[in-house]
């Protein structure tokens, strides 16, 4: 069982979390302009590194917030929350506008001020 | 449009039944368990920087804490979310989403010197008094059921659990209480 550091609630059992896959996958700016192959790549193709991997987690049984962390896929070693730590699913951050309602939160850590 | 001043007396045709009606609980020198039914609960969503003073409540800003304000207990649920437990009418405002969630959860009181051990039996978070003392609250799982744990004075804990999970959790607590 992994012990995952929620930026709000502190370390919690993995069972309290939902996995959100690779972090930072931006929604296409103009989805209608994509070819089928580009769209399929956006939907289904993800990095699969052996080593550090930035990924999204949702503390579904706790504060229900999304956050990012870097996990080593070989050792499961979790390094501190990535500075972006954006509270919104990165699927929405392509424009940099949607889901940035966190103006009053610490922009550096994405955590509480 | 509902009548703005509904009668406080329940209609005689309708009997209110709590999710744990008939729950015997536990009454022992080391452990007391019983249901506190029908607590009024209100969910608040607001930008922590834009909480209007007209709300009449102080909101805890530190994660995992609760405080008593305006005759109610205000629990931190998230960076922009709080739960108000108590019979208070909150003013409507453009900056705050106020939702009555009284029927969502019922409350189980777990108290006594054995209470902490009992909860730790089915809960993964650190419940040591130095970490989870009075004034702390946490959303976590207890015996795999999602709960809100609220630590009060004198080893009294309130366990807020969804109505549909209440019977299961009460049975689990009754069973686990045998050990403590």
XYZ file of C-alpha atoms in Angstrom:
293
model
C 0.000 0.000 0.000
C 1.406 3.361 -1.002
C 1.338 6.259 1.423
C 0.388 9.209 -0.749
C 0.960 12.781 0.449
C -2.198 14.775 -0.218
C -1.222 18.457 -0.295
C -4.239 19.244 1.884
C -4.791 16.248 4.154
C -1.250 14.935 4.558
C -0.146 11.333 4.084
C -3.016 8.928 3.463
C -3.429 5.369 2.341
C -3.486 4.709 -1.376
C -6.987 3.235 -0.967
C -8.362 6.740 -0.375
C -7.191 7.931 -3.788
C -8.197 7.648 -7.374
C -5.575 7.574 -10.112
C -5.753 10.162 -12.838
C -3.011 9.066 -15.183
C -0.270 11.176 -16.694
C -0.236 14.811 -15.658
C -0.061 17.701 -18.045
C -1.918 16.220 -21.011
C -3.395 19.337 -22.519
C -6.795 19.366 -24.187
C -6.354 20.268 -27.832
C -6.968 23.933 -28.549
C -9.098 23.135 -31.575
C -10.358 19.566 -31.282
C -12.356 19.866 -34.473
C -9.210 20.450 -36.507
C -7.540 17.233 -35.408
C -7.238 14.246 -37.664
C -8.546 10.966 -36.340
C -5.018 9.845 -35.649
C -4.146 13.003 -33.705
C -7.344 12.670 -31.721
C -6.599 9.030 -30.956
C -3.107 9.990 -29.842
C -4.563 12.612 -27.525
C -7.074 10.146 -26.089
C -5.073 6.977 -25.748
C -1.316 7.575 -25.999
C 0.560 8.186 -22.758
C 4.176 8.066 -21.687
C 5.201 4.884 -19.973
C 8.600 5.582 -18.459
C 10.597 3.422 -16.137
C 11.504 6.019 -13.558
C 10.053 9.351 -12.472
C 6.566 9.928 -13.822
C 4.417 12.967 -13.157
C 0.871 11.871 -12.594
C -2.467 13.055 -11.281
C -4.247 11.756 -8.208
C -7.617 12.535 -6.692
C -8.140 12.241 -2.950
C -11.573 10.756 -3.522
C -12.251 9.534 0.028
C -10.917 12.726 1.612
C -10.912 16.311 0.417
C -11.773 15.244 -3.170
C -9.132 17.537 -4.681
C -6.908 16.771 -7.651
C -3.182 17.195 -7.345
C 0.010 16.185 -9.102
C 2.936 14.225 -7.824
C 5.986 12.537 -9.252
C 6.213 8.809 -8.702
C 9.088 6.586 -9.683
C 7.378 3.785 -11.566
C 10.212 1.375 -10.778
C 10.494 1.975 -7.037
C 7.177 3.706 -6.196
C 9.228 6.423 -4.533
C 7.106 9.562 -4.402
C 8.851 12.898 -4.603
C 7.256 16.110 -3.345
C 4.260 17.554 -5.087
C 5.210 19.089 -8.372
C 5.326 22.899 -8.271
C 2.508 23.140 -10.785
C 0.286 21.164 -8.417
C -2.653 22.709 -10.174
C -5.904 21.917 -8.458
C -7.716 21.439 -11.726
C -7.332 18.363 -13.889
C -4.573 19.169 -16.369
C -7.011 18.167 -19.083
C -8.357 21.678 -18.716
C -5.199 23.695 -18.509
C -4.368 24.031 -22.186
C -5.709 27.548 -22.177
C -4.264 28.375 -18.802
C -7.591 29.947 -17.956
C -10.059 27.213 -17.199
C -9.970 25.805 -13.709
C -7.600 28.362 -12.235
C -10.013 29.365 -9.497
C -7.184 28.778 -7.067
C -6.048 32.379 -7.085
C -6.142 32.522 -3.316
C -4.058 29.393 -2.926
C -0.316 29.270 -2.872
C 0.686 29.446 -6.503
C 4.074 27.879 -5.794
C 2.931 24.683 -4.154
C -0.746 24.497 -5.063
C -1.298 23.827 -1.387
C -2.705 25.880 1.439
C -1.046 29.207 2.097
C -42.325 28.398 -3.728
C -42.298 26.892 -0.284
C -43.998 28.514 2.653
C -41.307 30.836 4.070
C -42.247 29.969 7.643
C -42.864 26.244 7.719
C -44.164 24.825 10.976
C -41.393 23.415 13.147
C -43.619 20.626 14.427
C -43.442 17.571 12.220
C -46.685 16.732 10.537
C -48.548 14.097 12.435
C -48.859 11.909 9.370
C -45.101 11.644 8.939
C -42.845 9.976 11.420
C -39.155 10.836 11.213
C -37.056 7.711 11.336
C -33.319 8.037 11.705
C -31.002 5.745 9.713
C -30.041 4.011 12.955
C -33.434 3.877 14.633
C -33.341 1.069 17.154
C -29.522 1.019 17.367
C -28.749 -0.170 20.882
C -25.264 1.290 20.933
C -22.704 0.571 23.592
C -22.784 1.800 27.158
C -19.729 0.892 29.168
C -17.216 2.598 31.434
C -14.593 2.485 28.681
C -16.801 3.027 25.677
C -20.036 4.786 24.880
C -21.566 4.554 21.426
C -24.893 5.972 20.362
C -26.512 7.721 17.450
C -27.081 11.459 17.459
C -29.899 11.621 14.924
C -31.155 14.535 12.836
C -28.259 16.970 13.199
C -28.737 19.794 10.754
C -25.857 19.923 8.308
C -25.120 22.557 5.717
C -22.456 22.377 3.066
C -20.630 25.589 2.165
C -18.600 26.193 -0.968
C -16.788 29.507 -1.242
C -13.517 31.021 -2.318
C -11.639 31.276 0.981
C -10.585 34.798 0.055
C -14.123 35.954 -0.676
C -16.158 34.806 2.311
C -18.613 37.630 3.018
C -18.764 38.867 6.635
C -22.559 38.680 6.377
C -22.222 34.904 6.595
C -21.873 35.333 10.356
C -19.518 32.375 10.701
C -15.804 32.035 11.169
C -14.481 29.380 8.821
C -11.464 27.250 9.726
C -8.792 27.770 7.078
C -6.330 25.184 8.322
C -6.914 21.792 6.713
C -8.344 19.157 9.010
C -9.628 21.439 11.731
C -13.007 22.522 13.019
C -14.181 25.311 15.283
C -17.340 26.485 17.005
C -18.741 29.697 15.612
C -22.148 31.327 15.635
C -23.710 28.455 17.561
C -22.562 25.844 15.067
C -19.596 23.604 14.450
C -17.777 24.437 11.247
C -15.648 21.680 9.741
C -12.954 22.087 7.097
C -13.733 19.677 4.264
C -11.582 21.123 1.527
C -9.783 24.309 0.524
C -13.078 25.811 -0.594
C -15.560 23.604 1.230
C -16.905 23.505 4.777
C -19.597 21.616 6.654
C -21.693 23.505 9.173
C -23.287 21.341 11.855
C -25.920 23.139 13.841
C -29.297 24.780 13.623
C -28.285 27.962 11.846
C -29.876 29.722 8.926
C -27.184 30.969 6.589
C -27.858 33.958 4.365
C -27.869 33.467 0.626
C -25.082 35.209 -1.153
C -23.520 35.246 -4.596
C -20.146 34.308 -3.173
C -21.225 31.256 -1.183
C -23.024 28.112 -2.251
C -25.161 26.923 0.659
C -26.604 23.422 0.443
C -28.597 21.611 3.088
C -27.171 18.101 3.387
C -28.823 17.101 6.660
C -30.294 13.946 5.218
C -27.008 12.780 3.728
C -25.338 11.656 6.920
C -26.184 10.614 10.413
C -23.867 10.940 13.386
C -22.512 8.225 15.643
C -20.985 9.362 18.907
C -18.024 7.238 20.000
C -16.729 8.310 23.390
C -14.721 7.101 26.323
C -11.156 5.980 27.058
C -11.455 3.145 24.523
C -12.858 5.301 21.725
C -9.538 6.127 20.085
C -8.463 2.482 20.004
C -11.794 1.421 18.598
C -11.589 3.939 15.747
C -7.948 3.086 15.073
C -9.044 -0.537 14.652
C -10.663 0.347 11.329
C -9.032 3.595 10.288
C -5.631 4.106 8.690
C -4.932 7.695 9.685
C -2.853 8.613 12.728
C -5.296 9.055 15.612
C -2.699 9.733 18.295
C -3.847 12.595 20.560
C -0.819 14.654 19.555
C -1.970 14.557 15.932
C -5.733 14.113 16.169
C -6.652 15.988 19.323
C -9.711 18.134 20.040
C -10.407 20.530 17.211
C -9.258 18.181 14.477
C -11.471 16.583 11.867
C -10.746 14.313 8.936
C -12.492 12.794 5.992
C -11.267 9.269 5.701
C -12.493 5.693 5.754
C -13.561 3.714 8.786
C -13.981 0.015 8.144
C -13.902 0.905 4.421
C -16.884 3.248 4.758
C -16.338 6.923 3.997
C -16.747 8.993 7.134
C -16.000 12.379 8.593
C -14.267 12.010 11.961
C -14.597 14.897 14.379
C -12.489 14.939 17.535
C -13.999 16.716 20.515
C -13.018 17.217 24.131
C -12.866 14.362 26.634
C -12.209 11.615 24.078
C -15.520 12.204 22.341
C -15.598 11.557 18.634
C -18.399 12.164 16.237
C -18.461 9.868 13.239
C -20.490 11.294 10.378
C -21.483 8.535 8.020
C -23.725 8.342 4.992
C -27.208 7.176 5.882
C -26.920 4.154 3.619
C -23.685 3.057 5.315
C -24.844 3.812 8.851
C -26.304 0.425 9.675
C -23.215 -1.368 8.399
C -20.885 0.903 10.337
C -22.956 0.626 13.503
C -22.795 -3.151 13.247
C -19.040 -2.979 12.694
C -18.561 -0.687 15.697
C -20.700 -2.903 17.893
C -18.640 -5.894 16.871
C -15.285 -4.149 17.266
C -16.327 -2.688 20.616
C -16.129 -6.146 22.147
C -12.328 -5.818 22.050
C -12.239 -2.490 23.844
